[in-house]
Amino acid sequence: MLNTFFVSILNMSISAGWMILVIMGFRWLFQRVPRRMICFLWALVAFRLIVPVSIESKWSLIPSVETFQVEGKDTLDAPMAEWGNPSVGDNADSNGNLNPGSLMDQQVSVSETIVPVQTLRVNSGFETIDRITNDYLHAAMQEDFDASGELTGLPVSPAWKSGSRDFVAILNSIAYCWLAGIVVFFVCALWSYTRLRKIIRVSVKKREGVFFCDHIATPFILGFFSPKIYLPSSMEEDALKYVLDHEMAHLKRKDHWWKLLGYWLLAIHWFNPLVWAAYVLFCRDIELACDERVVADKDGGYRKAYAMTLLSCSMPGKGIAAYPLAFGETSVKKRILSVMNKRKPSFWISMFGVAFCLVVAVCFLTGPKTGEDVTSKKSEEKEGSMFSAGEPRTFESTMELSQFYRGKLAGKLMAEGKIRDESCLYGTLFRIDSEGYPLIQCWRGDFTMITDDGQLQVYRTDITLEYKNDQYTLKEEKEYVLGPIRTYQEAMEVGTVLLYDGQEEYLCDVIADAIKERNEKAYEKLCSPDTAAEFLLHLEGGYSECMLASRNQALVTYTFDSGEAVHYLMRRMSGCLAWQVGMLYEENSEARDSYLESVLSLNDAMQKVNAQALRGEDVCMNDNLIPWQGGTETTKTGYAILDSVSGQDVALYGKTSDSYATVLRIGEKIYPLYIDWDSLYWGTGSPILCADDYDNDGDMEYSFVSQWEGGTECYEEILYMADMENGELVLYEFGKRDWMEQLEKNISYQYDEKQHSVELFSADGGKMGEYPIKEESFGKLSFGEVQHFTMQDGGWYFDTRGSVRLQKSGGKPFFNSGIQIVSPVRYEGGGRFSLCGISSLCMNE
Amino acid sequence: MSDLELGAIQTEFAELIWEKEPVESGELVKLCNVKFGWKKSTTYTVLKTLAEKGIVKNEKGTVTAVMSREDFYAARSGHVVDSMFQGSLPAFVAAFVSRQKLSEEEIDELMQIINESR
């Protein structure tokens, strides 16, 4: 508290200093200006010295109203509540992968006492000074910060994450010195005042408010509320009139108050030599102003007599000793000259004086516009560099937060001509950590920019927020461009690039499509895990190796020139062709090692498959060899038959000890499929391998269905089609995102409130059917929670159930509407499937 | 004897005593209150000062003059009291003008300025 208070006084003093210099200059140059105007200028200075608040204006001549910025606290907080664990389970992305990013090392460590920490920043308004001083300060404080080991973070300014306990102590002692100075002023004042009062006691009233006193050498006024004039008893009678006129003028001008105020301002700002200078000049100006006022409307005779009084009272005489000019006193010569000068200041000079006063008021009572941080560093587009925005912001919601950052980045990129509009930027913010009370959260936003030639650049923003009173307050902000990654260190710092935009559509789709539109070649890179990793992360200076773990998971190892390697778990969403970065494994991490082991064994198994031996394999999965069904392994090869095509030398096998080792054997050729054969068993009993030339291209295709649990009561079936392309076997999928898209394109519905029924329409507007609703209310109709692929008459059929939700959004779960959508599935080759005859039926339930 | 230098007010006080002596201290206090507006303590302070200078004395509540009026005025040399308190006037007090070191030339110069002006 004391520290910050002292610093604000210091800043006020510095601001006032500029003003004082200007006024001193003006005063010296323009001596003909009426003194009372100069006194007015001093009054403005007083205002500047007392009132810290300043309005910003572009006319301000003050370099900075906050030359010294101190952040942090100099007192211990009250004991805090316990430091809680991160409160919710959804860290990182929605798949539950916690990003082991490098920024965790700036996490605040838990401690039982809160150490007060403050940091100093200089913002004098002169860039060179600021830069040099701040660099030095930062280095000095960083040392202390580091040395002090665990330092519990208190709110620190955006540009710094450092602070110093030593600094707190140093500043504190300076502040106490300052206080001591004030005390000295106070004591001196008190002492001389009491002494004077004692002498004043022996005084005689001349008339109301005027007293004679023996032991004083010069007339003066004493008293604040009921001021009295004291005159030396030895003063000549004729001098009386002029002296009284002068003192009365003082009273009318309230100088006894001004001088006292000045004294106290001097006491507070005693460390500032300019304030001393100002006070001295102010005292002189008061006397001159007073003289001016007295003789203003008097004739020459009066002036002469007045001047004589000045002279005689100032002469050492009758044994009264002379002293050198005391504090704040003008030479009598100057005063006499001023009095004898009959020329009134011209109208223009007075006007000039008034104008100058106004100009000074505006220029010095207002502060410079701040807005963006005046001394923010320029951003460099290098990995790991940072720039800060400077002003603390609050946000009401994370949506607002995300929009703000996206908008800010988009604005910047648009200004740089890199993107056309905000829609070229993909991504959102997501939370990576939260803890403590008040809640401190770390959020990260990976915003992806796709250039016109299909290249990808990710901009990352890391934010630290404080969440309190339903508001997020920005504490710290770091923005940088990701990549290229050339070393292990850099890879660790970047972590993973999440490419998640927080909505239903995963970004790997959206971004992949965006890239595909612009550059097919670049898109191809995304379709393979290793090249996808290189492309997304800008990995350079090394080579990558890839091992599939399943159809949608792979382990990519990138080895740099230095020999160090990083391991990424790559994955892709079901039905998506493009890969994304899932997780980063550190070297020698247990998780990696165990995962690597399983992936290695899988791939090993896949490579060692012997077509010949498999052909002779007669053990079927049907024979209860599924491990968790308590079967025992009695196969020769370790593989068992899942199903075979009658009349063809084609069979589907699964390795009993590894459900991802699935293999399709066509004659002598083995094609590893990396799908989970266990998923082929759900609900449908044993898997069915079907063969046909579905697309009429002269080749056989092989198809089968898997089912996996997509959520509670939610099964998703996938139709697989193994097709030959350029001699290679490609396994295509017809999954939810594909058929859902087709359903949405082809079916619309309308709710009839009177009939409480739903009408379904096909794409061309034809009515497909009308179905009464069993439930009491109708919110919306949806499809897809349950669906089936069935083989009928040698062809695949698709059906799904229509479900009614009672409310348009949220609320109770769906109810079976009795509506069934069916359609045959046509495979057109090249991975294209279509629902070629969508119709609706009423289900009998 | 600079000891005998009294300010105008103290001189008036002495005059009062010369006029009224011998006077009871209590009576003196009342008189001073009326004439000067002094409190009891002030009167006693001044009395003490004068007593120390050997001009008056206060014996068992009765104030009498030690030095006669004539002797007093005869002994005064014209030097006036120490001008105290000029240098130590509080900084927040507005004074009329200060006693300053002025050379003969400066005084003459200033006199000229004043007189020559019409």
mmCIF file of N, CA, C and O in Angstrom, chain A residues 1-3 5-7 9 74 171-187 264 266-271:
data_model
loop_
_atom_site.group_PDB
_atom_site.id
_atom_site.type_symbol
_atom_site.label_atom_id
_atom_site.label_comp_id
_atom_site.label_asym_id
_atom_site.label_seq_id
_atom_site.Cartn_x
_atom_site.Cartn_y
_atom_site.Cartn_z
ATOM 1 N N MET A 1 0.832 -1.194 0.000
ATOM 2 C CA MET A 1 0.000 0.000 0.000
ATOM 3 C C MET A 1 0.870 1.248 0.000
ATOM 4 O O MET A 1 0.700 2.154 -0.780
ATOM 5 N N LEU A 2 1.799 1.253 0.926
ATOM 6 C CA LEU A 2 2.669 2.416 1.050
ATOM 7 C C LEU A 2 3.464 2.617 -0.224
ATOM 8 O O LEU A 2 3.587 3.726 -0.723
ATOM 9 N N ASN A 3 3.961 1.498 -0.732
ATOM 10 C CA ASN A 3 4.779 1.575 -1.939
ATOM 11 C C ASN A 3 4.018 2.205 -3.086
ATOM 12 O O ASN A 3 4.505 3.094 -3.763
ATOM 13 N N PHE A 5 1.402 4.018 -3.022
ATOM 14 C CA PHE A 5 1.048 5.393 -2.723
ATOM 15 C C PHE A 5 2.224 6.317 -2.985
ATOM 16 O O PHE A 5 2.092 7.362 -3.628
ATOM 17 N N PHE A 6 3.369 5.907 -2.498
ATOM 18 C CA PHE A 6 4.562 6.714 -2.701
ATOM 19 C C PHE A 6 4.857 6.881 -4.177
ATOM 20 O O PHE A 6 5.206 7.964 -4.650
ATOM 21 N N VAL A 7 4.719 5.780 -4.915
ATOM 22 C CA VAL A 7 5.016 5.856 -6.340
ATOM 23 C C VAL A 7 4.055 6.791 -7.063
ATOM 24 O O VAL A 7 4.437 7.505 -7.982
ATOM 25 N N ILE A 9 2.705 9.440 -5.768
ATOM 26 C CA ILE A 9 3.167 10.794 -5.446
ATOM 27 C C ILE A 9 4.372 11.141 -6.330
ATOM 28 O O ILE A 9 4.480 12.239 -6.883
ATOM 29 N N ASP A 74 2.629 -5.171 -1.968
ATOM 30 C CA ASP A 74 3.746 -5.124 -1.039
ATOM 31 C C ASP A 74 3.361 -5.608 0.350
ATOM 32 O O ASP A 74 4.129 -5.488 1.285
ATOM 33 N N LEU A 171 11.945 -0.471 -2.071
ATOM 34 C CA LEU A 171 10.964 0.595 -2.285
ATOM 35 C C LEU A 171 10.337 1.007 -0.964
ATOM 36 O O LEU A 171 10.085 2.182 -0.717
ATOM 37 N N ASN A 172 10.101 0.043 -0.119
ATOM 38 C CA ASN A 172 9.534 0.335 1.188
ATOM 39 C C ASN A 172 10.417 1.272 1.994
ATOM 40 O O ASN A 172 9.932 2.222 2.619
ATOM 41 N N SER A 173 11.718 0.997 1.987
ATOM 42 C CA SER A 173 12.597 1.862 2.788
ATOM 43 C C SER A 173 12.664 3.250 2.195
ATOM 44 O O SER A 173 12.702 4.241 2.925
ATOM 45 N N ILE A 174 12.649 3.322 0.868
ATOM 46 C CA ILE A 174 12.618 4.658 0.248
ATOM 47 C C ILE A 174 11.357 5.394 0.674
ATOM 48 O O ILE A 174 11.389 6.586 0.997
ATOM 49 N N ALA A 175 10.267 4.649 0.652
ATOM 50 C CA ALA A 175 8.996 5.279 1.021
ATOM 51 C C ALA A 175 9.033 5.767 2.474
ATOM 52 O O ALA A 175 8.516 6.841 2.797
ATOM 53 N N TYR A 176 9.645 4.991 3.333
ATOM 54 C CA TYR A 176 9.738 5.430 4.724
ATOM 55 C C TYR A 176 10.623 6.656 4.873
ATOM 56 O O TYR A 176 10.349 7.548 5.694
ATOM 57 N N CYS A 177 11.681 6.709 4.085
ATOM 58 C CA CYS A 177 12.524 7.913 4.090
ATOM 59 C C CYS A 177 11.691 9.122 3.724
ATOM 60 O O CYS A 177 11.794 10.186 4.342
ATOM 61 N N TRP A 178 10.889 8.928 2.715
ATOM 62 C CA TRP A 178 10.037 10.020 2.263
ATOM 63 C C TRP A 178 9.118 10.480 3.387
ATOM 64 O O TRP A 178 8.958 11.671 3.641
ATOM 65 N N LEU A 179 8.529 9.507 4.049
ATOM 66 C CA LEU A 179 7.655 9.847 5.171
ATOM 67 C C LEU A 179 8.424 10.598 6.244
ATOM 68 O O LEU A 179 7.930 11.562 6.835
ATOM 69 N N ALA A 180 9.650 10.141 6.476
ATOM 70 C CA ALA A 180 10.472 10.805 7.493
ATOM 71 C C ALA A 180 10.680 12.263 7.124
ATOM 72 O O ALA A 180 10.637 13.148 7.983
ATOM 73 N N GLY A 181 10.900 12.500 5.826
ATOM 74 C CA GLY A 181 11.077 13.874 5.371
ATOM 75 C C GLY A 181 9.871 14.731 5.694
ATOM 76 O O GLY A 181 9.988 15.877 6.138
ATOM 77 N N ILE A 182 8.708 14.160 5.463
ATOM 78 C CA ILE A 182 7.486 14.909 5.750
ATOM 79 C C ILE A 182 7.406 15.219 7.242
ATOM 80 O O ILE A 182 7.018 16.321 7.649
ATOM 81 N N VAL A 183 7.779 14.227 8.021
ATOM 82 C CA VAL A 183 7.747 14.432 9.465
ATOM 83 C C VAL A 183 8.662 15.580 9.866
ATOM 84 O O VAL A 183 8.321 16.413 10.720
ATOM 85 N N VAL A 184 9.823 15.644 9.230
ATOM 86 C CA VAL A 184 10.762 16.738 9.518
ATOM 87 C C VAL A 184 10.112 18.086 9.250
ATOM 88 O O VAL A 184 10.186 19.004 10.078
ATOM 89 N N PHE A 185 9.462 18.176 8.107
ATOM 90 C CA PHE A 185 8.784 19.435 7.776
ATOM 91 C C PHE A 185 7.745 19.784 8.838
ATOM 92 O O PHE A 185 7.601 20.942 9.251
ATOM 93 N N PHE A 186 7.032 18.751 9.209
ATOM 94 C CA PHE A 186 5.966 18.968 10.184
ATOM 95 C C PHE A 186 6.542 19.456 11.517
ATOM 96 O O PHE A 186 6.043 20.408 12.138
ATOM 97 N N VAL A 187 7.589 18.783 11.939
ATOM 98 C CA VAL A 187 8.214 19.140 13.221
ATOM 99 C C VAL A 187 8.762 20.564 13.189
ATOM 100 O O VAL A 187 8.552 21.347 14.125
ATOM 101 N N TRP A 264 2.920 22.744 2.608
ATOM 102 C CA TRP A 264 2.616 21.319 2.759
ATOM 103 C C TRP A 264 2.890 20.539 1.476
ATOM 104 O O TRP A 264 3.321 19.396 1.509
ATOM 105 N N LEU A 266 5.244 21.294 -0.499
ATOM 106 C CA LEU A 266 6.692 21.152 -0.455
ATOM 107 C C LEU A 266 7.083 20.008 0.479
ATOM 108 O O LEU A 266 7.985 19.227 0.190
ATOM 109 N N ALA A 267 6.354 19.905 1.574
ATOM 110 C CA ALA A 267 6.644 18.832 2.532
ATOM 111 C C ALA A 267 6.435 17.473 1.884
ATOM 112 O O ALA A 267 7.212 16.540 2.080
ATOM 113 N N ILE A 268 5.386 17.358 1.097
ATOM 114 C CA ILE A 268 5.102 16.065 0.468
ATOM 115 C C ILE A 268 6.067 15.782 -0.671
ATOM 116 O O ILE A 268 6.495 14.667 -0.881
ATOM 117 N N HIS A 269 6.401 16.835 -1.408
ATOM 118 C CA HIS A 269 7.265 16.628 -2.570
ATOM 119 C C HIS A 269 8.685 17.126 -2.310
ATOM 120 O O HIS A 269 9.337 17.642 -3.205
ATOM 121 N N TRP A 270 9.131 16.938 -1.090
ATOM 122 C CA TRP A 270 10.412 17.523 -0.695
ATOM 123 C C TRP A 270 11.577 16.974 -1.505
ATOM 124 O O TRP A 270 12.634 17.589 -1.589
ATOM 125 N N PHE A 271 11.384 15.799 -2.100
ATOM 126 C CA PHE A 271 12.484 15.168 -2.820
ATOM 127 C C PHE A 271 12.696 15.803 -4.203
ATOM 128 O O PHE A 271 13.640 15.492 -4.907
#
